Coordinates of C-alpha atoms in Angstrom, one line a residue:
X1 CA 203.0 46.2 35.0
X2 CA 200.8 49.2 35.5
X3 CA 199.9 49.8 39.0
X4 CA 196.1 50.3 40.4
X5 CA 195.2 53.9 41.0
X6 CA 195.4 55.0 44.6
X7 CA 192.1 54.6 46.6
X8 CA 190.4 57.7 47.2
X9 CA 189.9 58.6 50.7
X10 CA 186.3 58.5 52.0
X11 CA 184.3 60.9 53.6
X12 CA 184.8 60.2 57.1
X13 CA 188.6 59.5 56.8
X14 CA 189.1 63.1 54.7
X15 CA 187.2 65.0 57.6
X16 CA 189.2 63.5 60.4
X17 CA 192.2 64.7 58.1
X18 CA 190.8 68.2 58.0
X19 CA 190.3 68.4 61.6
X20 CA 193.7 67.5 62.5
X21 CA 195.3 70.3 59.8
X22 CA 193.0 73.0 61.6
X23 CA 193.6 71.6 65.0
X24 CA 197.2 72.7 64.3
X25 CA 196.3 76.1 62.5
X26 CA 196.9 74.7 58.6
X27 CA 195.2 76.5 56.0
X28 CA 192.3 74.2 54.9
X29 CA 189.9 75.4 52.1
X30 CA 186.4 75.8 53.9
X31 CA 184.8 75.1 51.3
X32 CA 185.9 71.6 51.2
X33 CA 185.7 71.3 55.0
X34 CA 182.0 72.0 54.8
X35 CA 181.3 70.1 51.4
X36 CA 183.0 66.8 53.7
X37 CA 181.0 67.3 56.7
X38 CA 177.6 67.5 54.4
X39 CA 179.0 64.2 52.8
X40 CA 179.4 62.5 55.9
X41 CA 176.4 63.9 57.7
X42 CA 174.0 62.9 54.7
X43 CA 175.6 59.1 54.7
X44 CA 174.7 56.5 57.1
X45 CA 178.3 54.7 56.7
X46 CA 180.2 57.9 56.9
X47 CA 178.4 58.7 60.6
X48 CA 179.2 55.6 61.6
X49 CA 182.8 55.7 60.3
X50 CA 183.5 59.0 61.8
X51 CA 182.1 58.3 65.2
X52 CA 184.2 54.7 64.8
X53 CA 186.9 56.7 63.9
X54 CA 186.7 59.0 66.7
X55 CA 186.3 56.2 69.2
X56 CA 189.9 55.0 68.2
X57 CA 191.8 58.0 67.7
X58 CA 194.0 59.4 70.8
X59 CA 193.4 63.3 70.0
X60 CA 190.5 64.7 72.2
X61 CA 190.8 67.6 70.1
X62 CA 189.9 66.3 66.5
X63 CA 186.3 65.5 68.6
X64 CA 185.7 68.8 69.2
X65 CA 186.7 70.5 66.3
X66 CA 184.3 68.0 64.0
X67 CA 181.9 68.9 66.7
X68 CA 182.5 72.8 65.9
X69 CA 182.2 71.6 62.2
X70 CA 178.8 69.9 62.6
X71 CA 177.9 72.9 64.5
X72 CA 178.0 75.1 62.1
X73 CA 176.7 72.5 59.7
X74 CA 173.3 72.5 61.8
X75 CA 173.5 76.8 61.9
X76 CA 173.2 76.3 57.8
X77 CA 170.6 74.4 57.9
X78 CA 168.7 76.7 60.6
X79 CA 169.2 79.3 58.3
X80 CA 168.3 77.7 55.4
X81 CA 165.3 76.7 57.1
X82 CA 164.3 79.6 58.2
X83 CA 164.4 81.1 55.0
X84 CA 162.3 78.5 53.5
X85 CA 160.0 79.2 56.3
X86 CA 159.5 83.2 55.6
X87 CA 159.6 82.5 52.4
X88 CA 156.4 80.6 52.5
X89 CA 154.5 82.8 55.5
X90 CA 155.7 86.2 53.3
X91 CA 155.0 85.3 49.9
X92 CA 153.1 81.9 49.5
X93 CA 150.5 83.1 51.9
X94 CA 149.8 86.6 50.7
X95 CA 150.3 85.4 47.0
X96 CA 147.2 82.7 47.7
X97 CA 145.1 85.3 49.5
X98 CA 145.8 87.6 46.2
X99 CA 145.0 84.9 44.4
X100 CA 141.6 84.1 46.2
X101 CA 140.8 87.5 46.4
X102 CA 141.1 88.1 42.7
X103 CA 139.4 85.0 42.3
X104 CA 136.2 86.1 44.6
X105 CA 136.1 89.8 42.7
X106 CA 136.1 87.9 39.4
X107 CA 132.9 85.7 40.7
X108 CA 131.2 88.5 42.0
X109 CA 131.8 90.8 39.1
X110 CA 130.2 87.9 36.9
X111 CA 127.3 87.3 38.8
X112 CA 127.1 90.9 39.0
X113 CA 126.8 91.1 35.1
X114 CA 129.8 93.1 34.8
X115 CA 131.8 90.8 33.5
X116 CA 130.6 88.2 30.8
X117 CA 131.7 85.8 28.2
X118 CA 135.4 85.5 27.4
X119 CA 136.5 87.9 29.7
X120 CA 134.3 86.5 32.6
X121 CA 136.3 83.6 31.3
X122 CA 139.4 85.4 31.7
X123 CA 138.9 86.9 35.0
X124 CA 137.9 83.1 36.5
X125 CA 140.7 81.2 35.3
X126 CA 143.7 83.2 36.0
X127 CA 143.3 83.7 39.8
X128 CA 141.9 79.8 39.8
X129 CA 145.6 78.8 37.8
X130 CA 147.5 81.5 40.0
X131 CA 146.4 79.8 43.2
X132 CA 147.0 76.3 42.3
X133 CA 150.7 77.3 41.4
X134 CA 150.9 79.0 44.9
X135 CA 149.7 76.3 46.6
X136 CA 152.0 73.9 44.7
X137 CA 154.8 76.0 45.4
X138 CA 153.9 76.1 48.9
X139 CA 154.1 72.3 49.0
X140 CA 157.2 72.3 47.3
X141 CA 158.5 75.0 50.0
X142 CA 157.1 72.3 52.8
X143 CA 159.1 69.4 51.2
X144 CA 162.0 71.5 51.3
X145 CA 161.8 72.9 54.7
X146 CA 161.2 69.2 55.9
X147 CA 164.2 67.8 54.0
X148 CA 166.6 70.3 55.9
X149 CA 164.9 69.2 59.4
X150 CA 165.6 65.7 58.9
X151 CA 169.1 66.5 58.1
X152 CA 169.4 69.0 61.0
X153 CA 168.4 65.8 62.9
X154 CA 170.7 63.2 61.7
X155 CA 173.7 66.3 61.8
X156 CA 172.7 66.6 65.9
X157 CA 172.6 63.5 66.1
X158 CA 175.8 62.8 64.9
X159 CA 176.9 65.9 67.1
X160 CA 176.0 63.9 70.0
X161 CA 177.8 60.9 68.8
X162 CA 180.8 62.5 68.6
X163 CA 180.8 64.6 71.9
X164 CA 179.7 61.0 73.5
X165 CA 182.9 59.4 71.5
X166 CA 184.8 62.4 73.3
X167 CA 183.5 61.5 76.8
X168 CA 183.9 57.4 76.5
X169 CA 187.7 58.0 76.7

């Protein structure tokens, strides 16, 4: 009779594990640390298991090193954020002002007679295209930059779950 394979451990459960083994100064791969907290920040059932799990275990000190863990989750994401953000005010914004300018010295060169037929053509279109990339990069930037605040939220939020699971005992 074979037998079933063992359950994996979820999320919540794995992190808990962590925090005890660096609580006592085991070597942990950070890697997986940080990959765990990002699974259980991202998942509703996982924040809700860790802070149930929290409630019920008699260590103060797991709390506050998943605290320290979500804390430097919510530094990532800062950074990331930030990066997004210069990102878009150091190139998106002087890439679409190239772009427009180009654009405007291509109009007036045509209307100036300078410029005519294809290469009036030429000199229209390419800024025009140019721009509309930028500005649908820029977008694309925006949905990023707001993807990483609303998991900055739910991450503090959970921080504040789990210091309020430390101070409930």
């Amino acid at each position: 009779m074979s037998q079933p394979p063992p359950k994996k451990r979820r999320p919540a459960t794995a992190l808990i594990a962590f925090a005890r083994a660096l609580s006592m100064e085991e070597p942990v791969d950070h890697g997986e640390v940080d990959d765990l907290v990002d699974s259980v920040s991202l998942a509703p059932a996982e924040r809700i298991a860790l802070v149930s799990a929290l409630h019920q275990v008699n260590h103060d000190e797991l709390a506050l090193v998943i605290s320290d863990l979500l804390g430097r989750r919510i530094a990532r994401l800062r950074e990331r954020e930030s990066g997004l953000r210069d990102l878009d005010e150091v190139v998106g914004i002087w890439t679409q002002r190239l772009s427009a300018g180009a654009l405007l010295a291509a109009a007036g060169a045509t209307i100036a007679g300078a410029l005519a037929g294809d290469a009036a053509i030429a000199a229209l279109s390419v800024p025009t295209i140019g721009g509309i990339a930028v500005a649908l990069g820029r977008l694309r930037l925006r949905r990023g930059q707001a993807k990483l605040f609303r998991e900055r939220e739910e991450t503090e939020h959970l921080l504040r779950s789990t210091l309020e699971a430390l101070k409930s005992r």
